[in-house]
CSV table of C-alpha atoms and ligand atoms in Angstrom, one decimal:
chain,number,residue,atom,x,y,z
A,20,MET,CA,57.9,172.5,-64.1
A,21,ARG,CA,61.4,172.1,-62.9
A,22,VAL,CA,62.0,172.6,-59.2
A,23,LEU,CA,65.2,173.1,-57.3
A,24,LEU,CA,64.8,172.2,-53.6
A,25,VAL,CA,67.6,173.4,-51.2
A,26,GLY,CA,68.5,171.4,-48.1
A,27,SER,CA,69.3,167.9,-46.9
A,28,GLY,CA,67.1,167.1,-43.9
A,29,GLY,CA,63.9,165.2,-43.2
A,30,ARG,CA,62.0,168.4,-43.9
A,31,GLU,CA,63.4,168.6,-47.4
A,32,HIS,CA,62.7,164.9,-48.0
A,33,ALA,CA,59.1,165.6,-46.9
A,34,LEU,CA,59.0,168.6,-49.3
A,35,ALA,CA,60.4,166.6,-52.2
A,36,TRP,CA,57.9,163.8,-51.5
A,37,LYS,CA,54.9,166.2,-51.6
A,38,LEU,CA,56.2,168.2,-54.5
A,39,SER,CA,56.9,165.0,-56.5
A,40,GLN,CA,53.1,164.2,-56.2
A,41,SER,CA,52.3,167.3,-58.3
A,42,LEU,CA,51.4,166.5,-61.9
A,43,GLN,CA,52.9,169.8,-62.8
A,44,VAL,CA,56.3,168.9,-61.6
A,45,SER,CA,58.6,167.1,-64.1
A,46,ALA,CA,61.9,167.2,-62.2
A,47,ILE,CA,63.2,168.1,-58.8
A,48,TYR,CA,66.9,168.8,-58.2
A,49,VAL,CA,67.7,168.6,-54.5
A,50,ALA,CA,70.9,170.4,-53.3
A,51,PRO,CA,72.5,168.6,-51.7
A,52,GLY,CA,69.7,166.2,-50.6
A,53,ASN,CA,70.1,162.9,-48.7
A,54,GLY,CA,69.7,159.2,-49.1
A,55,GLY,CA,66.0,159.5,-49.3
A,56,THR,CA,65.7,162.4,-51.8
A,57,ALA,CA,68.1,160.4,-54.1
A,58,THR,CA,65.5,157.7,-54.6
A,59,LEU,CA,62.1,159.5,-55.1
A,60,ALA,CA,60.4,159.6,-58.5
A,61,LYS,CA,61.4,162.8,-60.4
A,62,THR,CA,64.2,163.7,-58.0
A,63,GLN,CA,68.0,163.8,-58.2
A,64,ASN,CA,70.5,165.0,-55.8
A,65,VAL,CA,73.0,167.7,-56.9
A,66,ALA,CA,76.3,168.2,-54.9
A,67,THR,CA,75.8,171.9,-54.3
A,68,ALA,CA,75.9,172.9,-50.6
A,69,ALA,CA,72.8,174.6,-49.1
A,70,GLU,CA,74.9,177.6,-48.1
A,71,ASP,CA,76.5,178.1,-51.5
A,72,VAL,CA,74.4,181.0,-52.6
A,73,ASP,CA,76.3,181.8,-55.8
A,74,GLY,CA,76.5,178.1,-56.7
A,75,LEU,CA,72.7,177.6,-56.2
A,76,ALA,CA,71.8,180.6,-58.3
A,77,GLU,CA,74.1,179.3,-61.1
A,78,LEU,CA,72.6,175.9,-60.8
A,79,ALA,CA,69.0,177.3,-61.0
A,80,ALA,CA,69.9,179.3,-64.1
A,81,ARG,CA,71.8,176.4,-65.8
A,82,GLN,CA,69.0,173.9,-65.1
A,83,ARG,CA,66.3,176.3,-66.3
A,84,ILE,CA,64.6,176.0,-62.9
A,85,ASP,CA,61.0,177.3,-62.8
A,86,LEU,CA,60.8,177.5,-59.0
A,87,THR,CA,63.5,177.2,-56.2
A,88,VAL,CA,62.2,176.1,-52.8
A,89,VAL,CA,64.5,176.9,-49.9
A,90,GLY,CA,64.3,174.6,-46.9
A,91,PRO,CA,66.7,175.8,-44.3
A,92,GLU,CA,67.1,179.3,-42.8
A,93,ALA,CA,70.8,179.8,-43.5
A,94,PRO,CA,70.6,180.4,-47.2
A,95,LEU,CA,67.5,182.6,-46.8
A,96,VAL,CA,69.3,184.7,-44.3
A,97,ALA,CA,72.4,184.8,-46.6
A,98,GLY,CA,70.3,186.2,-49.4
A,99,LEU,CA,69.7,183.2,-51.7
A,100,VAL,CA,66.2,184.5,-52.7
A,101,ASP,CA,67.6,187.9,-53.5
A,102,ALA,CA,70.3,186.3,-55.7
A,103,LEU,CA,67.7,184.2,-57.6
A,104,HIS,CA,65.4,187.3,-58.1
A,105,ALA,CA,68.4,189.2,-59.4
A,106,ALA,CA,68.9,186.5,-62.0
A,107,GLY,CA,65.2,186.7,-62.9
A,108,LEU,CA,64.3,183.4,-61.2
A,109,ALA,CA,61.3,182.6,-59.0
A,110,ALA,CA,61.8,181.4,-55.4
A,111,PHE,CA,59.6,180.2,-52.6
A,112,GLY,CA,61.1,181.8,-49.5
A,113,PRO,CA,61.6,185.2,-48.0
A,114,THR,CA,64.2,187.7,-49.1
A,115,GLN,CA,67.2,188.5,-46.9
A,116,ALA,CA,65.4,191.6,-45.5
A,117,ALA,CA,62.3,189.5,-44.6
A,118,ALA,CA,64.3,186.5,-43.3
A,119,GLN,CA,65.8,188.8,-40.6
A,120,ILE,CA,62.7,187.8,-38.6
A,121,GLU,CA,64.7,184.6,-37.9
A,122,GLY,CA,68.2,185.7,-38.7
A,123,SER,CA,68.3,188.5,-36.1
A,124,LYS,CA,66.6,188.0,-32.8
A,125,VAL,CA,67.3,191.7,-32.1
A,126,PHE,CA,65.3,192.6,-35.2
A,127,ALA,CA,62.5,190.1,-34.4
A,128,LYS,CA,62.1,191.3,-30.8
A,129,ARG,CA,62.1,195.0,-31.8
A,130,PHE,CA,59.7,194.2,-34.6
A,131,MET,CA,57.3,192.4,-32.2
A,132,GLN,CA,57.5,195.2,-29.7
A,133,GLU,CA,56.8,197.9,-32.4
A,134,THR,CA,53.9,195.9,-34.0
A,135,GLY,CA,52.4,194.8,-30.7
A,136,ILE,CA,52.9,191.1,-31.3
A,137,PRO,CA,52.6,189.4,-27.9
A,138,THR,CA,56.0,188.2,-26.7
A,139,GLY,CA,58.2,188.0,-23.6
A,140,ARG,CA,60.0,191.1,-22.2
A,141,ALA,CA,63.6,191.3,-23.2
A,142,GLU,CA,66.6,193.6,-23.1
A,143,ILE,CA,69.2,193.8,-25.8
A,144,PHE,CA,72.9,194.1,-25.0
A,145,ARG,CA,76.2,194.3,-27.0
A,146,ASP,CA,78.3,195.1,-24.0
A,147,ALA,CA,79.3,192.2,-21.8
A,148,ALA,CA,79.7,194.2,-18.6
A,149,ALA,CA,76.2,195.9,-19.0
A,150,ALA,CA,74.7,192.5,-19.8
A,151,ALA,CA,76.2,190.9,-16.7
A,152,ALA,CA,75.0,193.8,-14.5
A,153,TYR,CA,71.5,193.4,-15.8
A,154,VAL,CA,71.5,189.6,-15.1
A,155,GLU,CA,72.8,190.3,-11.5
A,156,SER,CA,69.8,192.7,-11.0
A,157,LEU,CA,67.2,190.2,-12.0
A,158,ASP,CA,65.1,188.3,-9.4
A,159,ASP,CA,64.4,185.3,-11.8
A,160,LEU,CA,66.6,183.4,-14.2
A,161,PRO,CA,66.3,184.6,-17.8
A,162,VAL,CA,66.7,183.0,-21.2
A,163,ILE,CA,69.8,184.2,-23.0
A,164,LYS,CA,69.7,184.3,-26.8
A,165,ALA,CA,72.5,185.1,-29.2
A,166,SER,CA,71.0,187.4,-31.8
A,167,GLY,CA,72.1,185.6,-35.0
A,168,LEU,CA,71.9,182.1,-36.4
A,169,ALA,CA,73.8,179.7,-34.2
A,170,ALA,CA,72.9,176.3,-35.6
A,171,GLY,CA,70.2,175.8,-33.0
A,172,LYS,CA,72.7,176.3,-30.1
A,173,GLY,CA,72.1,180.0,-29.5
A,174,VAL,CA,69.3,179.8,-26.9
A,175,ILE,CA,70.5,179.1,-23.4
A,176,LEU,CA,68.4,178.3,-20.3
A,177,PRO,CA,70.8,178.8,-17.4
A,178,GLU,CA,70.1,176.9,-14.2
A,179,SER,CA,71.9,179.6,-12.0
A,180,LYS,CA,73.2,183.1,-12.2
A,181,ALA,CA,76.7,181.8,-12.6
A,182,GLU,CA,75.6,179.8,-15.7
A,183,ALA,CA,73.9,182.9,-17.1
A,184,LEU,CA,77.1,184.9,-16.7
A,185,ALA,CA,79.1,182.2,-18.3
A,186,ALA,CA,76.7,182.1,-21.2
A,187,LEU,CA,77.1,185.9,-21.7
A,188,ARG,CA,80.9,185.6,-21.6
A,189,ALA,CA,80.8,182.7,-24.1
A,190,ILE,CA,78.7,184.7,-26.5
A,191,LEU,CA,79.9,188.3,-26.1
A,192,VAL,CA,83.5,187.9,-25.1
A,193,GLU,CA,84.7,184.5,-26.3
A,194,ARG,CA,82.6,184.9,-29.4
A,195,GLN,CA,81.6,181.2,-29.5
A,196,PHE,CA,79.0,181.9,-32.2
A,197,GLY,CA,81.1,184.4,-34.1
A,198,GLU,CA,79.1,187.3,-35.5
A,199,ALA,CA,75.8,185.7,-34.4
A,200,GLY,CA,76.9,186.8,-30.9
A,201,ASP,CA,77.4,190.5,-31.7
A,202,ALA,CA,74.3,191.1,-29.5
A,203,VAL,CA,72.3,189.1,-26.9
A,204,LEU,CA,68.8,189.2,-25.8
A,205,ILE,CA,68.2,188.6,-22.1
A,206,GLU,CA,64.6,187.6,-22.0
A,207,GLU,CA,62.0,186.7,-19.4
A,208,ARG,CA,61.5,183.0,-19.0
A,209,LEU,CA,58.0,181.9,-19.9
A,210,SER,CA,56.4,178.7,-19.2
A,211,GLY,CA,53.6,176.7,-20.8
A,212,PRO,CA,53.1,174.2,-23.6
A,213,GLU,CA,54.6,175.1,-27.0
A,214,VAL,CA,52.8,175.0,-30.3
A,215,SER,CA,54.2,175.6,-33.8
A,216,VAL,CA,51.9,177.6,-36.0
A,217,LEU,CA,53.1,177.8,-39.6
A,218,ALA,CA,51.5,179.7,-42.4
A,219,PHE,CA,51.9,180.1,-46.1
A,220,CYS,CA,52.4,183.7,-46.9
A,221,ASP,CA,52.3,185.7,-50.2
A,222,GLY,CA,53.5,189.1,-48.9
A,223,GLU,CA,50.0,190.3,-48.0
A,224,SER,CA,48.1,187.4,-46.6
A,225,ALA,CA,48.7,184.3,-44.5
A,226,ARG,CA,47.0,180.9,-44.6
A,227,ILE,CA,47.6,178.8,-41.5
A,228,MET,CA,48.5,175.1,-41.6
A,229,PRO,CA,47.3,172.6,-39.0
A,230,ALA,CA,49.2,173.6,-35.8
A,231,ALA,CA,51.9,171.1,-34.7
A,232,GLN,CA,53.9,170.2,-31.6
A,233,ASP,CA,57.4,168.9,-31.6
A,234,HIS,CA,59.3,167.0,-29.0
A,235,LYS,CA,62.7,168.5,-28.3
A,236,ARG,CA,64.1,166.4,-25.5
A,237,VAL,CA,65.8,163.2,-26.3
A,238,MET,CA,64.0,160.9,-23.8
A,239,ASP,CA,60.4,160.0,-23.0
A,240,GLY,CA,58.6,162.3,-20.6
A,241,ASP,CA,60.6,165.3,-21.9
A,242,ARG,CA,63.8,164.3,-20.1
A,243,GLY,CA,67.4,164.6,-21.2
A,244,PRO,CA,69.2,167.1,-23.4
A,245,ASN,CA,67.6,169.0,-26.2
A,246,THR,CA,67.8,167.7,-29.8
A,247,GLY,CA,66.9,169.0,-33.2
A,248,GLY,CA,63.5,167.3,-32.6
A,249,MET,CA,62.6,163.7,-31.8
A,250,GLY,CA,59.1,163.7,-33.3
A,251,ALA,CA,56.1,165.8,-34.1
A,252,PHE,CA,52.3,165.6,-34.5
A,253,ALA,CA,49.5,167.6,-36.0
A,254,PRO,CA,47.0,169.0,-35.4
A,255,SER,CA,47.8,169.9,-31.9
A,256,PRO,CA,44.9,169.3,-29.5
A,257,LEU,CA,45.9,172.6,-27.8
A,258,ALA,CA,45.3,174.6,-31.0
A,259,THR,CA,41.6,175.2,-30.6
A,260,PRO,CA,39.9,177.2,-33.4
A,261,ALA,CA,39.9,180.2,-30.9
A,262,LEU,CA,43.6,179.9,-30.3
A,263,ILE,CA,44.3,179.7,-34.1
A,264,GLU,CA,42.1,182.7,-34.7
A,265,GLN,CA,44.0,184.6,-32.0
A,266,VAL,CA,47.4,183.7,-33.3
A,267,GLU,CA,46.4,184.7,-36.8
A,268,ARG,CA,44.9,188.0,-35.7
A,269,GLU,CA,47.6,188.9,-33.1
A,270,VAL,CA,50.7,187.4,-34.5
A,271,LEU,CA,50.8,186.2,-38.1
A,272,LEU,CA,48.8,188.9,-39.9
A,273,PRO,CA,50.5,191.7,-38.0
A,274,ALA,CA,53.9,190.1,-38.9
A,275,VAL,CA,53.0,189.9,-42.6
A,276,ARG,CA,51.6,193.4,-42.7
A,277,GLY,CA,54.4,194.9,-40.6
A,278,LEU,CA,57.1,193.4,-42.8
A,279,ALA,CA,55.3,194.6,-46.0
A,280,ALA,CA,55.0,198.1,-44.4
A,281,ARG,CA,58.8,198.0,-43.8
A,282,GLY,CA,59.4,197.3,-47.5
A,283,ALA,CA,60.2,193.6,-46.9
A,284,PRO,CA,57.0,191.7,-48.0
A,285,TYR,CA,57.2,188.1,-46.6
A,286,VAL,CA,56.8,185.3,-49.2
A,287,GLY,CA,57.2,181.7,-48.0
A,288,VAL,CA,56.4,179.9,-44.8
A,289,LEU,CA,56.3,181.9,-41.6
A,290,TYR,CA,56.6,179.8,-38.5
A,291,ALA,CA,55.4,181.3,-35.2
A,292,GLY,CA,56.8,179.4,-32.2
A,293,MET,CA,54.1,180.0,-29.6
A,294,ILE,CA,54.1,179.4,-25.9
A,295,LEU,CA,50.7,179.2,-24.2
A,296,THR,CA,51.3,181.0,-20.9
A,297,ALA,CA,48.8,181.6,-18.1
A,298,GLY,CA,48.7,185.2,-19.4
A,299,GLY,CA,47.8,184.1,-23.0
A,300,PRO,CA,49.8,183.0,-26.0
A,301,LYS,CA,53.2,184.6,-26.5
A,302,THR,CA,55.5,184.4,-29.4
A,303,LEU,CA,58.8,182.8,-28.5
A,304,GLU,CA,60.3,183.2,-31.9
A,305,PHE,CA,59.7,183.4,-35.6
A,306,ASN,CA,61.3,181.1,-38.1
A,307,CYS,CA,61.5,182.0,-41.8
A,308,ARG,CA,60.9,178.4,-43.1
A,309,PHE,CA,59.1,175.1,-42.5
A,310,GLY,CA,59.8,173.4,-39.2
A,311,ASP,CA,61.8,170.2,-38.8
A,312,PRO,CA,60.3,167.7,-37.8
A,313,GLU,CA,56.9,169.5,-37.9
A,314,THR,CA,56.9,169.4,-41.7
A,315,GLN,CA,57.1,165.6,-41.6
A,316,ALA,CA,53.8,165.6,-39.7
A,317,ILE,CA,52.0,168.6,-41.5
A,318,LEU,CA,52.6,167.8,-45.2
A,319,PRO,CA,50.9,164.3,-45.0
A,320,LEU,CA,47.7,166.3,-44.1
A,321,LEU,CA,47.9,168.6,-47.1
A,322,GLU,CA,45.5,167.5,-49.8
A,323,SER,CA,46.2,170.4,-52.2
A,324,ASP,CA,49.0,170.4,-54.7
A,325,LEU,CA,52.0,171.9,-52.8
A,326,LEU,CA,53.5,173.3,-56.0
A,327,GLU,CA,50.2,175.2,-56.7
A,328,VAL,CA,50.2,176.6,-53.2
A,329,MET,CA,53.8,177.7,-53.5
A,330,LEU,CA,53.2,179.3,-56.9
A,331,ALA,CA,50.2,181.1,-55.4
A,332,CYS,CA,52.5,182.5,-52.7
A,333,VAL,CA,55.2,183.6,-55.2
A,334,GLU,CA,52.5,185.2,-57.5
A,335,GLY,CA,50.7,187.0,-54.7
A,336,ARG,CA,47.3,185.2,-55.1
A,337,LEU,CA,47.3,183.0,-52.0
A,338,ALA,CA,44.0,184.5,-50.7
A,339,ARG,CA,42.3,183.3,-53.9
A,340,ILE,CA,43.2,179.6,-53.9
A,341,GLN,CA,41.5,176.7,-52.2
A,342,LEU,CA,43.7,175.1,-49.6
A,343,ARG,CA,42.5,171.6,-48.6
A,344,TRP,CA,43.7,169.8,-45.5
A,345,SER,CA,42.7,166.3,-44.4
A,346,ASP,CA,40.7,165.9,-41.2
A,347,ALA,CA,43.0,163.1,-40.1
A,348,ALA,CA,45.9,163.4,-37.6
A,349,ALA,CA,49.5,162.8,-38.5
A,350,LEU,CA,52.5,161.9,-36.5
A,351,ALA,CA,56.3,161.5,-37.2
A,352,ILE,CA,58.7,159.6,-35.0
A,353,VAL,CA,62.4,160.4,-35.4
A,354,LEU,CA,64.8,157.4,-35.3
A,355,ALA,CA,68.2,158.5,-34.0
A,356,SER,CA,71.8,157.2,-34.0
A,357,GLY,CA,73.1,155.6,-30.7
A,358,GLY,CA,74.6,158.4,-28.6
A,359,TYR,CA,72.7,161.3,-30.3
A,360,PRO,CA,72.5,164.2,-29.4
A,361,GLY,CA,76.1,163.5,-28.2
A,362,LYS,CA,78.7,161.6,-30.3
A,363,TYR,CA,77.5,158.9,-32.6
A,364,ALA,CA,78.8,156.5,-35.2
A,365,THR,CA,77.9,156.7,-38.9
A,366,GLY,CA,78.0,154.3,-41.8
A,367,LEU,CA,75.8,151.7,-40.2
A,368,PRO,CA,73.5,149.8,-42.5
A,369,ILE,CA,69.8,150.5,-42.2
A,370,ARG,CA,67.3,147.7,-42.8
A,371,GLY,CA,63.5,147.5,-42.9
A,372,VAL,CA,62.6,150.7,-44.6
A,373,GLU,CA,60.6,148.8,-47.3
A,374,ARG,CA,58.7,146.8,-44.6
A,375,ALA,CA,57.7,150.1,-42.9
A,376,GLU,CA,56.6,151.6,-46.2
A,377,ALA,CA,54.6,148.4,-47.0
A,378,GLN,CA,52.6,149.2,-43.8
A,379,GLY,CA,51.6,152.6,-45.2
A,380,CYS,CA,54.3,154.7,-43.5
A,381,ALA,CA,56.2,157.4,-45.2
A,382,ILE,CA,59.9,157.3,-44.3
A,383,PHE,CA,61.5,160.7,-44.4
A,384,HIS,CA,65.3,160.5,-44.4
A,385,ALA,CA,67.5,163.0,-42.7
A,386,GLY,CA,71.0,161.6,-41.8
A,387,THR,CA,71.2,158.8,-44.4
A,388,ALA,CA,73.4,158.1,-47.4
A,389,VAL,CA,73.5,155.4,-50.0
A,390,ARG,CA,77.0,154.0,-50.4
A,391,GLU,CA,77.6,151.1,-52.9
A,392,GLY,CA,73.9,150.6,-53.0
A,393,VAL,CA,73.5,150.2,-49.3
A,394,LEU,CA,71.4,152.6,-47.2
A,395,GLN,CA,73.5,153.8,-44.2
A,396,THR,CA,73.3,156.1,-41.3
A,397,ALA,CA,75.0,159.5,-41.9
A,398,GLY,CA,73.8,161.7,-39.1
A,399,GLY,CA,72.4,162.0,-35.6
A,400,ARG,CA,68.7,162.1,-36.6
A,401,VAL,CA,68.6,159.3,-39.2
A,402,LEU,CA,65.0,159.2,-40.4
A,403,ALA,CA,61.4,159.8,-39.5
A,404,VAL,CA,58.5,157.4,-39.7
A,405,SER,CA,55.4,159.4,-40.5
A,406,THR,CA,51.8,158.3,-41.0
A,407,THR,CA,48.3,159.5,-40.6
A,408,GLY,CA,45.3,158.0,-38.7
A,409,ALA,CA,41.7,159.0,-37.9
A,410,ASP,CA,43.1,160.5,-34.7
A,411,LEU,CA,46.4,160.9,-33.0
A,412,SER,CA,46.3,157.5,-31.2
A,413,GLU,CA,45.6,155.7,-34.4
A,414,ALA,CA,48.4,157.6,-36.2
A,415,ALA,CA,50.7,156.8,-33.3
A,416,GLU,CA,49.8,153.1,-33.4
A,417,ARG,CA,50.6,152.9,-37.1
A,418,ALA,CA,53.8,154.9,-36.9
A,419,TYR,CA,55.2,152.8,-34.0
A,420,ALA,CA,54.3,149.7,-35.9
A,421,GLY,CA,56.4,151.1,-38.9
A,422,ALA,CA,59.2,152.2,-36.6
A,423,ALA,CA,59.5,148.7,-35.2
A,424,GLU,CA,60.3,147.4,-38.7
A,425,ILE,CA,63.4,149.5,-39.0
A,426,GLU,CA,66.8,148.5,-37.7
A,427,PHE,CA,70.2,149.9,-37.4
A,428,GLU,CA,72.8,149.5,-34.7
A,429,GLY,CA,72.2,151.8,-31.7
A,430,CYS,CA,68.8,153.0,-33.1
A,431,HIS,CA,66.7,154.8,-30.5
A,432,TYR,CA,63.5,156.8,-30.5
A,433,ARG,CA,61.0,158.2,-28.1
A,434,ARG,CA,58.0,156.0,-27.2
A,435,ASP,CA,55.7,158.8,-26.3
A,436,ILE,CA,55.4,160.9,-29.4
A,437,GLY,CA,51.9,162.5,-29.5
A,438,ARG,CA,50.8,160.7,-26.3
A,439,THR,CA,50.3,163.9,-24.4
A,440,ALA,CA,50.0,167.5,-25.3
A,441,GLN,CA,53.6,168.5,-24.7
A,442,HIS,CA,54.6,170.8,-21.9
A,443,GLU,CA,58.3,171.4,-22.2
A,444,ALA,CA,58.7,174.2,-19.8
A,445,GLY,CA,62.0,175.9,-20.4
A,446,ALA,CA,62.8,174.2,-23.7
A,447,PRO,CA,64.0,176.7,-26.2
B,529,LIG,N1,61.1,172.2,-34.7
B,529,LIG,C1,61.8,173.4,-34.5
B,529,LIG,C2,62.3,174.1,-35.7
B,529,LIG,O1,62.1,173.7,-36.8
B,529,LIG,O2,62.9,175.2,-35.5
């Protein structure tokens, strides 16, 4: 089978790595891919942007693609799966209507309220003056969320009322996020550890993956600014069988059934961002895709053929397949450019990847490029060193040994990935 994989991050490299292990897969085109996806067996990068819906649909038709797998949320929310379906092509990912669960926080919050999915209280505003008056009336500081996709910057945790009012102005008046700021949610601020519960979905049923935790802050001990994710591990020790059963029963199955009832059956990966509050687990958000960097820690645990699982989702027979997961633990450490998440240089040579691989680590590239045969940095989060172990501490020991082999100027990474069950109170 010929696969088109859309995206260019560490998540997509991990997806390409796992898909390339399938005996059924003959070729994987990655659009646009990165320095890592360029080098895998069966893969080749194609210079079509992940947001170019028409270009991707044309590419899939021209290359006689059997299955398109969409990594990031933006093309899903923009309707890539609908465009592929219109061309008679199969796709793993939700349609535009179903992807609203991530693409519109207003839709997601109303949906959760209507279907009884546990979540924080929130009010929705389009008018800046009404939103400001509401913030003034609150006893506690809220979370402010732009409704649409805002490249991970649309969730604001103000430290004061003044900051909250400034955030409202930035979104609703100055339109810093464009159309994504047509509406805001002003939401109660919840506290507790966060767990990412992802499930494969076929429109009717959901099969849960090992729950993961990611590390959003740049520095050890959950200090410093938020990032796109500095590492992840799975399974989370917080995700007891009872918790997983509760999230399946109260969150994921109602979401899948609720979307089907609204005429938008959900096919793909549904990601429930859960916060474990004193009052029970609450849903912070849904994402319409695999997590990044959670995928780099979850897929090494999947023993089944990923292509088979994705086809079962697309063909509506997920409940009938065997899904095998390893009993091991997996952990991924993100190596970042000097200065990230602020300004950073690119084009710096990377050494030691082969040495880390020789130690049994999988190296998932994110911000890398190969120029004149030399692997170089090309982004803030450069790559992830991922490996498994009998338990989390063994996985961590192996992954840190692999990370120590890799060098580029300014390279930094957290030294405490997986060391504690994370409690990132207030992190979006
Ligand atoms: N790790 C957070 C996300 O993928 O949205």
